[in-house]
Coordinates of C-alpha atoms in Angstrom, one line a residue:
M1 CA -1.2 51.1 22.5
P2 CA -4.2 51.4 20.7
V3 CA -5.8 55.3 19.4
L4 CA -7.6 57.1 20.9
D5 CA -9.1 60.4 20.4
Q6 CA -8.5 63.1 23.9
E7 CA -11.7 65.1 22.8
P8 CA -15.3 63.3 21.4
S9 CA -15.6 64.8 17.1
K10 CA -18.4 66.4 16.3
D11 CA -21.2 66.0 12.9
L12 CA -24.3 66.7 11.5
G13 CA -25.1 63.2 11.3
G14 CA -26.3 61.5 14.2
G15 CA -22.5 61.5 15.7
D16 CA -22.4 64.5 17.7
G17 CA -20.5 63.6 20.7
L18 CA -18.7 60.9 19.9
P19 CA -15.5 59.2 19.3
K20 CA -13.7 58.5 16.4
L21 CA -13.5 54.7 16.3
P22 CA -9.6 53.8 17.4
L23 CA -7.1 51.9 15.7
P24 CA -6.1 49.1 17.3
A25 CA -2.2 48.2 17.8
L26 CA 0.1 46.7 15.7
K27 CA 1.2 43.9 18.0
D28 CA -2.1 43.5 19.2
T29 CA -3.9 42.8 16.0
L30 CA -0.9 40.3 15.3
E31 CA -0.9 38.5 18.1
V32 CA -4.7 38.2 18.2
Y33 CA -4.7 36.2 14.8
L34 CA -2.4 34.7 15.3
R35 CA -4.5 33.0 18.6
C36 CA -7.8 33.1 15.5
V37 CA -6.1 30.7 12.5
K38 CA -4.1 28.7 14.9
H39 CA -6.4 25.8 15.6
L40 CA -7.7 26.5 12.2
L41 CA -4.4 25.4 10.4
T42 CA -1.9 22.3 9.8
E43 CA 0.9 22.5 12.2
E44 CA 2.7 23.1 8.9
Q45 CA 0.4 26.3 7.9
F46 CA 0.7 27.0 10.6
N47 CA 4.5 27.3 11.9
K48 CA 4.9 28.9 8.5
T49 CA 2.4 31.9 9.5
Q50 CA 3.9 32.6 12.8
N51 CA 6.6 33.5 10.5
I52 CA 5.5 35.6 8.1
V53 CA 3.3 37.0 10.8
K54 CA 6.7 37.7 12.5
Q55 CA 7.9 39.3 9.4
F56 CA 5.6 41.4 9.4
G57 CA 5.2 43.1 12.2
A58 CA 8.9 43.7 12.2
P59 CA 11.1 47.3 14.0
G60 CA 10.8 49.0 11.0
G61 CA 8.6 46.4 8.6
V62 CA 5.9 47.3 6.5
G63 CA 3.0 46.3 8.9
E64 CA 4.8 49.4 11.1
L65 CA 4.8 51.5 7.5
L66 CA 1.6 50.8 6.8
Q67 CA 0.4 51.0 10.2
S68 CA 1.6 55.2 10.6
K69 CA -0.6 56.1 7.3
L70 CA -3.6 54.6 9.0
M71 CA -2.8 56.7 11.9
E72 CA -2.4 60.0 9.6
R73 CA -5.6 58.1 8.0
R74 CA -7.9 58.2 11.0
Q75 CA -6.7 61.4 12.0
N76 CA -7.5 63.5 8.7
K77 CA -11.2 61.0 8.1
A78 CA -13.9 61.5 10.5
N79 CA -14.2 57.2 10.3
W80 CA -10.8 55.4 9.4
V81 CA -12.3 52.2 8.3
Y82 CA -15.5 53.5 7.0
D83 CA -15.1 53.9 2.8
Y84 CA -12.4 51.0 3.4
W85 CA -15.0 48.9 5.1
L86 CA -17.7 50.1 2.5
N87 CA -16.4 48.8 -1.0
D88 CA -15.2 45.6 0.5
M89 CA -17.7 44.6 2.5
Y90 CA -20.5 45.3 0.2
L91 CA -20.2 47.7 -3.5
N92 CA -17.4 45.9 -4.7
N93 CA -19.4 42.6 -4.4
R94 CA -20.1 41.3 -8.3
L95 CA -22.8 39.1 -7.0
A96 CA -26.0 39.4 -7.1
L97 CA -28.7 41.5 -4.2
P98 CA -31.2 39.1 -3.5
V99 CA -30.2 35.7 -1.1
N100 CA -26.1 37.4 -1.5
S101 CA -26.4 40.2 0.0
S102 CA -30.4 41.5 1.0
P103 CA -32.0 40.6 4.5
V104 CA -35.3 40.4 4.8
M105 CA -37.5 41.1 8.2
V106 CA -40.2 39.2 8.4
F107 CA -43.3 40.2 10.5
P108 CA -46.5 38.7 12.5
Q109 CA -48.8 38.6 10.9
Q110 CA -52.2 40.6 9.9
N111 CA -55.0 38.9 8.6
F112 CA -56.7 40.0 5.6
K113 CA -60.0 39.3 5.4
A114 CA -61.1 40.9 1.9
P115 CA -59.2 42.2 -1.0
I116 CA -58.8 45.8 0.2
D117 CA -58.2 44.6 3.4
S118 CA -54.0 44.8 1.8
L119 CA -54.4 47.9 0.3
R120 CA -56.2 49.6 3.5
F121 CA -52.9 48.2 5.3
A122 CA -50.7 49.7 2.9
A123 CA -51.7 52.9 3.3
H124 CA -51.1 52.5 6.5
L125 CA -47.8 51.3 6.5
I126 CA -47.4 54.6 3.8
S127 CA -48.7 57.1 6.5
G128 CA -46.2 55.7 9.0
V129 CA -43.4 55.6 6.6
L130 CA -43.7 59.0 6.0
E131 CA -44.8 60.1 9.4
Y132 CA -41.3 58.8 10.2
K133 CA -39.0 60.5 7.3
T134 CA -40.7 63.4 9.3
L135 CA -39.2 63.0 12.2
L136 CA -35.3 62.4 10.4
D137 CA -36.2 65.2 8.4
A138 CA -36.6 66.7 12.4
H139 CA -33.1 65.8 13.4
A140 CA -35.1 64.2 16.1
L141 CA -35.1 60.7 16.0
P142 CA -34.0 60.0 19.6
V143 CA -31.1 58.6 20.7
D144 CA -30.5 54.3 20.7
Y145 CA -28.3 53.6 23.3
A146 CA -26.0 50.5 23.5
R147 CA -28.3 47.3 25.2
G148 CA -26.1 44.2 25.9
Q149 CA -22.7 44.3 27.6
L150 CA -21.8 48.1 27.9
A151 CA -25.2 49.0 27.7
G152 CA -25.9 52.4 27.7
T153 CA -23.4 54.0 25.7
P154 CA -24.7 56.7 22.7
L155 CA -25.0 55.1 19.2
C156 CA -24.6 56.8 16.3
M157 CA -27.7 57.5 13.8
E158 CA -26.0 58.6 10.6
Q159 CA -27.3 55.5 8.7
Y160 CA -30.5 56.7 9.8
Y161 CA -30.7 59.4 7.9
R162 CA -30.0 57.8 4.9
L163 CA -32.7 55.7 4.8
F164 CA -34.5 57.5 2.3
T165 CA -32.0 59.4 0.6
S166 CA -29.0 56.6 -0.9
Y167 CA -29.2 54.0 -3.6
R168 CA -26.6 52.0 -4.8
L169 CA -25.7 52.9 -8.5
P170 CA -24.4 49.5 -10.4
G171 CA -21.1 49.9 -12.0
P172 CA -18.9 47.6 -14.5
E173 CA -16.0 46.9 -11.2
R174 CA -17.8 48.5 -8.6
D175 CA -21.5 50.1 -7.8
T176 CA -21.5 53.4 -6.0
L177 CA -23.4 55.0 -3.0
V178 CA -25.7 57.8 -4.5
A179 CA -26.4 59.8 -1.8
Q180 CA -29.5 63.2 -2.0
E181 CA -27.8 65.4 -0.3
S182 CA -27.2 68.2 -2.5
S183 CA -28.8 71.4 -1.3
V184 CA -29.5 72.3 -4.8
M185 CA -32.2 69.3 -5.8
P186 CA -35.5 69.3 -3.9
E187 CA -36.2 66.5 -1.8
P188 CA -38.9 63.5 -3.6
E189 CA -41.8 63.6 -2.4
H190 CA -42.7 60.6 -4.3
I191 CA -42.0 56.3 -3.3
I192 CA -42.8 53.6 -6.1
V193 CA -45.0 51.3 -6.1
A194 CA -44.8 47.9 -7.4
C195 CA -47.8 45.3 -8.9
K196 CA -47.5 43.3 -10.8
N197 CA -43.8 43.8 -12.1
Q198 CA -45.2 47.1 -13.7
F199 CA -44.1 50.6 -11.1
F200 CA -46.2 53.8 -10.9
V201 CA -45.2 56.5 -9.2
L202 CA -47.5 58.1 -6.1
D203 CA -47.4 61.4 -5.2
V204 CA -47.3 61.3 -1.5
V205 CA -47.2 65.2 -1.1
I206 CA -49.6 67.9 -3.5
N207 CA -50.0 71.1 -3.3
F208 CA -47.7 71.3 -1.1
R209 CA -49.5 68.8 1.8
R210 CA -49.4 65.5 2.7
L211 CA -51.8 63.0 1.4
N212 CA -53.4 61.0 4.3
E213 CA -54.2 57.7 4.9
R214 CA -57.6 57.5 3.2
D215 CA -55.7 59.1 0.2
L216 CA -52.8 57.4 -0.2
L217 CA -55.2 54.7 0.3
T218 CA -58.0 55.6 -2.8
Q219 CA -54.3 56.5 -4.8
L220 CA -53.3 52.2 -4.0
E221 CA -57.2 51.0 -5.8
K222 CA -56.4 53.5 -9.1
I223 CA -52.6 51.5 -8.8
A224 CA -54.0 47.9 -8.2
R225 CA -56.7 48.4 -11.4
M226 CA -53.9 50.6 -14.0
A227 CA -51.7 46.9 -13.3
D228 CA -54.6 44.6 -13.9
I229 CA -55.2 46.6 -17.8
E230 CA -53.3 43.8 -20.0
E231 CA -52.6 45.3 -22.4
E232 CA -50.6 48.2 -20.8
Q233 CA -48.6 46.0 -18.8
L234 CA -45.2 46.0 -19.8
P235 CA -42.2 43.5 -20.1
P236 CA -40.7 42.8 -15.9
I237 CA -37.8 45.3 -16.0
G238 CA -38.1 45.1 -11.9
L239 CA -35.6 41.4 -13.0
L240 CA -32.9 43.1 -13.6
T241 CA -31.6 44.5 -11.1
S242 CA -32.1 40.5 -9.1
D243 CA -29.0 40.0 -11.7
G244 CA -25.1 40.5 -11.0
R245 CA -23.7 43.2 -10.4
T246 CA -21.8 43.9 -13.7
E247 CA -24.9 42.2 -15.6
W248 CA -27.5 44.5 -14.1
A249 CA -24.9 47.9 -15.3
E250 CA -24.4 46.4 -18.6
A251 CA -28.6 47.2 -19.0
R252 CA -28.9 50.0 -17.0
S253 CA -26.6 51.1 -19.7
A254 CA -28.3 49.5 -22.5
L255 CA -31.7 51.2 -21.0
M256 CA -29.9 54.9 -20.8
R257 CA -29.8 54.7 -24.7
E258 CA -34.1 55.3 -24.2
S259 CA -34.4 58.9 -23.4
T260 CA -38.0 57.0 -21.6
N261 CA -36.4 54.7 -19.6
R262 CA -33.6 57.1 -18.5
D263 CA -36.5 59.0 -16.9
S264 CA -38.3 56.3 -15.4
L265 CA -34.9 55.0 -13.9
D266 CA -34.4 58.2 -12.7
M267 CA -38.3 58.4 -11.0
I268 CA -36.6 55.1 -8.9
E269 CA -33.9 55.8 -7.9
R270 CA -34.7 59.6 -6.8
C271 CA -37.8 58.3 -4.9
L272 CA -38.4 57.8 -1.2
C273 CA -38.4 53.8 -0.9
L274 CA -40.4 50.7 -3.0
V275 CA -43.8 49.9 -1.4
C276 CA -44.2 46.6 -3.1
L277 CA -47.5 44.8 -3.7
D278 CA -47.4 40.8 -4.4
D279 CA -50.2 38.9 -5.4
A280 CA -51.2 35.9 -3.2
T281 CA -49.1 33.4 -4.1
G282 CA -51.5 30.8 -2.5
P283 CA -53.1 28.4 0.7
E284 CA -51.2 29.2 4.0
L285 CA -47.6 29.4 3.8
S286 CA -45.0 28.4 6.5
D287 CA -41.9 30.6 7.7
T288 CA -39.8 28.8 5.5
T289 CA -41.7 29.0 2.3
R290 CA -42.8 33.0 3.4
A291 CA -39.0 34.0 4.7
M292 CA -37.6 32.6 0.5
L293 CA -40.4 34.1 -0.9
M294 CA -39.7 37.4 0.8
L295 CA -36.2 36.9 -0.2
H296 CA -36.3 36.5 -4.2
G297 CA -39.7 36.9 -4.8
G298 CA -40.0 33.1 -6.4
G299 CA -38.6 34.1 -9.5
A300 CA -40.1 35.7 -12.6
A301 CA -43.4 32.2 -12.2
K302 CA -44.1 34.7 -8.5
N303 CA -43.2 37.7 -7.1
G304 CA -39.6 38.3 -8.2
G305 CA -39.7 40.9 -11.3
N306 CA -41.9 42.9 -8.8
R307 CA -39.0 44.4 -7.0
W308 CA -36.2 46.9 -7.8
Y309 CA -33.5 45.2 -5.4
D310 CA -30.8 48.7 -5.6
K311 CA -33.6 51.1 -3.1
P312 CA -32.5 50.4 0.7
M313 CA -35.9 50.5 1.8
Q314 CA -38.8 48.0 0.5
F315 CA -41.7 47.0 2.2
V316 CA -43.4 43.9 0.6
V317 CA -47.4 43.7 1.4
G318 CA -48.4 40.4 0.4
A319 CA -51.8 39.6 -0.7
D320 CA -52.7 36.8 1.4
E321 CA -50.1 37.2 4.1
M322 CA -48.7 40.5 5.0
K323 CA -48.5 41.8 8.1
Y324 CA -47.0 44.9 9.3
S325 CA -46.8 44.8 13.6
W326 CA -46.1 49.1 14.3
I327 CA -46.2 52.1 13.0
L328 CA -45.6 55.7 14.6
E329 CA -48.8 57.6 15.3
L330 CA -49.9 59.0 12.6
V331 CA -51.0 62.9 11.9
R332 CA -53.3 63.5 9.2
A333 CA -53.7 66.4 6.5
A334 CA -56.9 67.0 5.5
S335 CA -57.9 65.3 2.2
V336 CA -56.7 66.6 -1.1
S337 CA -59.5 66.9 -4.1
E338 CA -59.7 65.2 -7.2
L339 CA -56.3 63.5 -6.5
P340 CA -54.2 63.2 -9.6
A341 CA -54.0 58.9 -11.2
P342 CA -50.6 58.0 -10.2
R343 CA -49.1 57.5 -13.1
R344 CA -47.5 53.6 -14.6
L345 CA -43.5 54.3 -15.4
R346 CA -42.8 52.9 -19.5
W347 CA -39.9 50.9 -20.6
K348 CA -39.4 51.4 -23.9
C349 CA -37.2 47.3 -25.1
T350 CA -35.3 46.7 -27.5
P351 CA -34.5 43.2 -29.0
E352 CA -30.8 43.7 -26.1
I353 CA -33.3 44.2 -23.5
H354 CA -35.8 41.2 -24.0
K355 CA -32.8 38.8 -23.9
L356 CA -31.3 40.6 -21.4
L357 CA -34.4 40.2 -19.3
A358 CA -34.3 36.4 -19.8
S359 CA -31.5 35.8 -18.9
S360 CA -31.6 37.5 -15.5
A361 CA -35.6 35.6 -15.8
D362 CA -33.0 32.2 -15.9
K363 CA -30.8 33.4 -13.5
L364 CA -33.0 34.3 -10.4
Q365 CA -35.0 30.5 -10.8
R366 CA -31.1 29.6 -10.4
L367 CA -31.0 31.0 -7.6
V368 CA -34.5 29.9 -6.2
K369 CA -34.5 26.8 -7.1
N370 CA -30.4 26.6 -5.4
L371 CA -32.0 28.7 -2.2
D372 CA -32.2 25.8 0.8
M373 CA -33.9 27.9 3.6
N374 CA -35.2 26.5 6.7
V375 CA -36.6 28.7 9.2
H376 CA -36.9 26.8 12.8
K377 CA -38.5 27.8 16.3
F378 CA -36.8 25.9 19.1
Y379 CA -40.0 26.2 22.2
D380 CA -37.1 24.3 24.6
Y381 CA -35.5 27.7 26.6
G382 CA -35.0 30.7 25.3
K383 CA -32.5 33.5 27.0
E384 CA -33.7 33.3 30.3
F385 CA -33.0 29.4 30.7
I386 CA -29.7 31.0 29.6
K387 CA -29.3 34.4 32.2
K388 CA -30.4 32.2 34.8
Q389 CA -27.1 30.4 33.7
K390 CA -25.3 33.5 34.4
M391 CA -24.2 33.8 31.0
S392 CA -25.0 36.2 27.8
P393 CA -27.7 34.5 25.8
D394 CA -25.5 35.1 22.1
A395 CA -22.5 34.1 24.1
Y396 CA -24.5 31.3 25.1
I397 CA -26.4 30.9 21.3
Q398 CA -22.9 31.3 19.5
V399 CA -21.4 28.3 21.4
A400 CA -24.4 26.0 20.1
L401 CA -23.8 27.0 16.8
Q402 CA -20.4 25.7 17.1
L403 CA -21.9 22.7 18.3
A404 CA -24.0 22.4 15.4
Y405 CA -21.6 22.6 12.6
Y406 CA -19.2 19.7 14.4
R407 CA -21.5 17.6 14.9
C408 CA -22.8 18.2 10.8
H409 CA -19.3 17.8 9.9
G410 CA -16.4 17.1 12.1
R411 CA -14.2 20.1 11.7
P412 CA -13.8 24.1 12.9
V413 CA -14.8 26.6 10.4
S414 CA -14.2 30.1 10.8
T415 CA -17.2 32.3 12.2
Y416 CA -18.1 35.5 11.3
E417 CA -20.4 37.5 14.1
S418 CA -21.2 41.3 12.9
A419 CA -21.0 43.6 15.7
S420 CA -21.9 47.0 16.0
I421 CA -19.5 49.7 16.1
R422 CA -21.8 52.1 16.6
R423 CA -20.9 53.7 20.0
F424 CA -18.3 55.5 17.9
K425 CA -18.0 58.1 14.6
E426 CA -20.0 56.9 11.4
G427 CA -19.6 53.7 12.9
R428 CA -21.0 49.9 11.2
V429 CA -19.8 46.4 12.0
D430 CA -17.0 44.5 13.0
N431 CA -16.4 40.8 13.1
I432 CA -16.3 38.5 16.2
R433 CA -14.7 35.6 15.5
S434 CA -16.4 32.8 17.2
A435 CA -14.5 29.9 16.6
T436 CA -12.5 30.5 19.8
P437 CA -9.8 27.8 20.8
E438 CA -12.5 27.7 24.4
A439 CA -15.3 26.7 21.8
L440 CA -13.8 24.1 20.0
A441 CA -12.1 22.5 23.0
F442 CA -15.8 22.2 24.8
V443 CA -17.5 20.9 21.4
K444 CA -14.8 18.1 20.8
A445 CA -15.8 17.1 24.9
M446 CA -19.5 16.7 23.2
T447 CA -18.9 14.7 20.9
N448 CA -16.2 12.1 21.7
G449 CA -18.9 9.4 22.3
E450 CA -17.0 6.9 24.5
Q451 CA -14.2 8.5 24.8
S452 CA -16.6 10.9 27.2
T453 CA -14.8 14.1 29.7
C454 CA -17.4 14.2 33.0
D455 CA -19.7 16.5 33.2
K456 CA -18.1 19.1 35.5
E457 CA -15.6 19.4 32.7
K458 CA -17.6 19.7 30.1
M459 CA -18.8 22.2 32.2
E460 CA -16.1 24.1 33.0
M461 CA -15.5 24.2 29.2
L462 CA -18.9 25.8 28.7
R463 CA -18.0 28.7 30.8
G464 CA -15.3 28.7 29.4
A465 CA -16.5 28.8 25.8
I466 CA -18.6 31.5 26.8
S467 CA -15.9 33.8 28.2
A468 CA -14.1 33.7 25.4
Q469 CA -16.7 34.5 23.5
T470 CA -18.1 36.9 26.1
K471 CA -14.1 38.8 25.3
Y472 CA -14.2 39.2 22.1
T473 CA -17.8 40.4 21.9
I474 CA -16.2 43.4 24.0
L475 CA -13.0 43.8 21.9
A476 CA -15.4 44.0 19.3
I477 CA -17.9 46.5 20.3
T478 CA -14.7 48.7 21.5
G479 CA -13.3 49.1 18.3
M480 CA -10.1 46.4 19.2
A481 CA -11.2 43.1 17.3
I482 CA -8.9 42.4 13.9
D483 CA -10.7 42.3 11.5
N484 CA -11.8 45.5 10.7
H485 CA -7.6 46.8 11.1
L486 CA -6.1 43.9 8.8
L487 CA -8.7 45.3 6.4
G488 CA -7.3 48.3 6.5
L489 CA -3.2 47.6 6.3
R490 CA -3.9 46.1 3.1
E491 CA -5.3 48.6 1.7
I492 CA -3.7 51.6 2.7
A493 CA -0.8 49.6 0.9
H494 CA -3.3 49.3 -2.5
D495 CA -3.5 52.9 -2.1
L496 CA 0.1 53.4 -1.7
K497 CA 1.2 51.0 -4.4
I498 CA 3.5 48.8 -1.9
E499 CA 2.3 44.9 -3.3
K500 CA 0.4 42.8 -1.4
P501 CA 2.5 41.9 1.3
E502 CA 3.3 38.2 2.3
I503 CA 0.3 38.2 4.6
F504 CA -2.3 39.0 3.2
K505 CA -1.0 36.6 0.6
D506 CA -0.7 33.8 2.5
E507 CA -3.7 30.5 3.1
A508 CA -3.8 31.4 6.8
H509 CA -5.7 34.7 5.6
L510 CA -8.1 32.9 2.8
I511 CA -8.6 30.3 5.6
S512 CA -9.3 32.3 8.4
N513 CA -11.0 34.9 5.5
Q514 CA -13.4 32.0 4.0
F515 CA -16.6 32.7 6.7
I516 CA -18.1 28.8 6.1
L517 CA -20.4 29.9 8.9
S518 CA -22.2 33.5 8.8
T519 CA -24.3 34.7 11.5
S520 CA -25.9 37.2 13.2
Q521 CA -28.5 37.7 16.6
V522 CA -31.2 40.5 15.9
P523 CA -32.6 40.9 18.8
T524 CA -36.5 41.8 19.3
T525 CA -39.3 42.6 21.6
V526 CA -41.8 41.4 19.0
E527 CA -41.9 37.9 17.1
M528 CA -39.9 38.3 13.8
F529 CA -36.9 36.9 12.4
C530 CA -34.5 37.6 10.1
C531 CA -33.3 35.8 7.4
Y532 CA -29.8 36.4 3.9
G533 CA -28.4 33.8 2.7
P534 CA -24.5 31.7 2.8
V535 CA -21.9 34.4 2.4
L536 CA -20.1 30.5 0.3
P537 CA -21.7 28.2 -1.9
N538 CA -20.7 25.6 0.8
G539 CA -21.6 28.1 3.9
Y540 CA -24.1 28.7 6.7
G541 CA -26.5 31.7 7.2
A542 CA -27.4 31.8 10.2
C543 CA -29.3 34.9 11.7
Y544 CA -32.1 34.2 15.7
N545 CA -33.2 35.7 17.8
P546 CA -33.6 34.7 21.1
Q547 CA -36.6 35.6 23.5
S548 CA -37.4 34.7 26.4
N549 CA -38.9 31.4 26.5
H550 CA -38.1 30.0 22.9
I551 CA -35.4 31.0 20.1
I552 CA -36.1 31.7 16.5
F553 CA -33.7 30.6 13.9
S554 CA -32.9 31.3 10.1
V555 CA -31.0 29.4 8.9
S556 CA -29.6 28.9 5.4
S557 CA -28.2 26.9 2.9
F558 CA -27.2 26.0 -1.0
R559 CA -28.8 22.6 -2.3
E560 CA -25.7 22.7 -5.1
S561 CA -23.5 22.2 -1.9
P562 CA -22.8 18.4 -1.7
E563 CA -21.8 19.6 1.8
T564 CA -24.4 21.7 3.6
S565 CA -28.3 21.0 4.6
S566 CA -30.8 23.7 6.6
A567 CA -31.9 20.7 7.7
E568 CA -29.3 18.9 9.3
F569 CA -27.6 21.1 10.6
V570 CA -31.1 22.6 12.4
K571 CA -31.6 19.1 13.3
C572 CA -27.7 19.1 15.6
L573 CA -27.9 23.1 16.8
V574 CA -31.3 21.5 18.2
Q575 CA -29.9 18.1 19.9
G576 CA -26.7 21.2 20.8
L577 CA -28.8 23.2 22.6
L578 CA -30.4 20.3 24.0
D579 CA -27.8 18.7 26.1
M580 CA -26.4 22.7 26.5
R581 CA -30.0 22.7 28.8
D582 CA -29.3 19.6 29.6
L583 CA -25.9 19.9 31.1
C584 CA -26.3 22.9 33.1
N585 CA -29.2 21.3 34.7
K586 CA -26.7 18.8 36.1
C587 CA -24.4 21.1 37.0
N588 CA -26.0 23.5 38.1
S589 CA -29.7 23.9 41.0
G590 CA -32.4 21.7 40.2
S591 CA -34.9 25.2 40.2
N592 CA -33.3 26.0 37.3
A593 CA -35.4 22.5 35.5
A594 CA -38.2 23.5 37.1
A595 CA -38.4 26.8 36.2
Q596 CA -37.4 25.3 32.7
R597 CA -40.7 22.8 33.0
Q598 CA -43.5 25.8 33.6
G599 CA -41.5 27.8 30.6
Q600 CA -42.4 25.1 28.2
T601 CA -46.3 24.2 29.2
L602 CA -46.7 27.6 28.3
E603 CA -45.0 28.1 24.6
T604 CA -46.6 24.8 23.8
R605 CA -49.1 27.0 24.8
L606 CA -48.4 29.2 22.4
V607 CA -47.0 27.9 19.2
T608 CA -50.3 27.6 18.2
T609 CA -51.2 30.7 17.7
S610 CA -47.4 31.7 15.2
A611 CA -48.9 32.3 11.8
T612 CA -47.9 34.8 9.6
V613 CA -45.6 37.4 8.0
E614 CA -45.1 40.9 7.7
V615 CA -41.6 41.9 5.9
I616 CA -39.7 44.3 5.0
T617 CA -37.3 43.9 2.5
L618 CA -34.0 46.0 3.0
S619 CA -32.0 45.5 -0.8
M620 CA -29.2 46.7 0.0
K621 CA -27.7 46.0 3.4
S622 CA -24.8 48.6 3.5
V623 CA -27.1 50.8 3.6
S624 CA -29.1 50.9 6.4
Q625 CA -28.6 49.5 10.0
F626 CA -29.4 46.4 9.4
D627 CA -25.5 45.7 8.9
I628 CA -27.0 45.6 12.9
A629 CA -26.0 42.4 14.2
I630 CA -26.3 43.9 18.0
C631 CA -23.9 40.6 19.1
E632 CA -24.0 42.1 22.8

């Protein structure tokens, strides 16, 4: 039986009254693990894995020892998996943050008619951010409640309270998550504004008074003028943060030898957030191009150096496109007279630093060229049609993603869909393993050509696949999925200095944790989308936002892989969604088809209204609530 709390735990970080994350029974996890990997392995591989798993879970064996140690850990910690998960998912990862780790949110456009409009918008945005920070400081943020499956449960709010007080410090082997929680150090009262690859300190509190929107605009205008002074411009140090984590750690150590650089780094690392004022990028851009520009800035030749990726929150405002649709009600203070000018951060760059900058710029450019992004708005139907079939929209779309991959590549692959476990104290995410045996049976039936299964049988298989997906979703969001548990067992063995158990050296473990398809649902009520890169060189990243009558997809892959193509994947995804709709219409009442045609006509009129983008770049997924994937 899983370990459960009798009494809810208490804390002061937004998780008051929430239970601790449960610890699944070892037997249950091993049974589910075998079921998840069987159809991904050859018969020979599975037979070997079955024996290894049996030995690991045998009475008195190493599995039982590790499980008992995890039970002790659960008693002594607020969340038994949190540190293990944070290190494994993020801090141990040595890859560059842009594309590989940092997601972006792309929002509806605001039309700027004059250059001053983008600065006015940025001032409006900063005012909203400061008001939001006031709510956080007062712990006055309303508690979130779960939606979708098992709706209504209160969710942990801790990550919100770390948004403006955290920093990802690069390390040679592992990064460190630095949180400014000391009562000795004063709260930061400045933001950093990036403009033309230069960094400026913008004090948002002067003479104990928060700047109002008019004063913020005045300061931003000063920054824009200062950034234009060519003789004052310094090298684009922000490019160093786009490098691999070990390389950036080494570059930071080189920077730290100069006191001027130490002071500048300190100001960036202690700021509330970054506001990046990007240069115009040319004529009207597609959603796909905007997504890529937000993920990596377009490289060193564009706005790639106008970032500082270690900060958890970056708000990117493009001179020709940026658009934020949600701002809190503003609280206006009296104007502060004779505002002191914002301060440009200074850097002393040795020949070694210049060489490192050139190397970082080259690597970022390779990443820019390698990313294959495709943002597609599917207008044939949306979540309302799916709900009429009495199916979960998320589960339905996950099955469609399985069908798309199988059509493209002719095989199933291990799939990651992040699931919120914020129902528990300090809860973040676990994995929904969407490549179920039931999904494989359905996609085979849909792609077997002349040896066609009848529609009624296909429909039964579709419902079976969606049922299996929904059941695993509930398993995950209630803390009973297998991935966090297996991670905990592996890491507790490492802590105890026990030789890595055979189950974690087995080929099946490697295959099952190679998430070639990495997916996430980020649902919103506005016309926006989230995007990120693949987690493997031959993989796909697929994020989606189901709207009432359409679905927004952002699909990424790497051009260097001869196996993948984002455009081809989207083509197969669209075909699969249409085939699934046709199957539902054939097997269900005709009223669905009529309603669908009506919705499609409406969407045809709406499609002409889509345009540019506002983006919030959350450059460290590990400290924002943006692990999100509210796949419920």
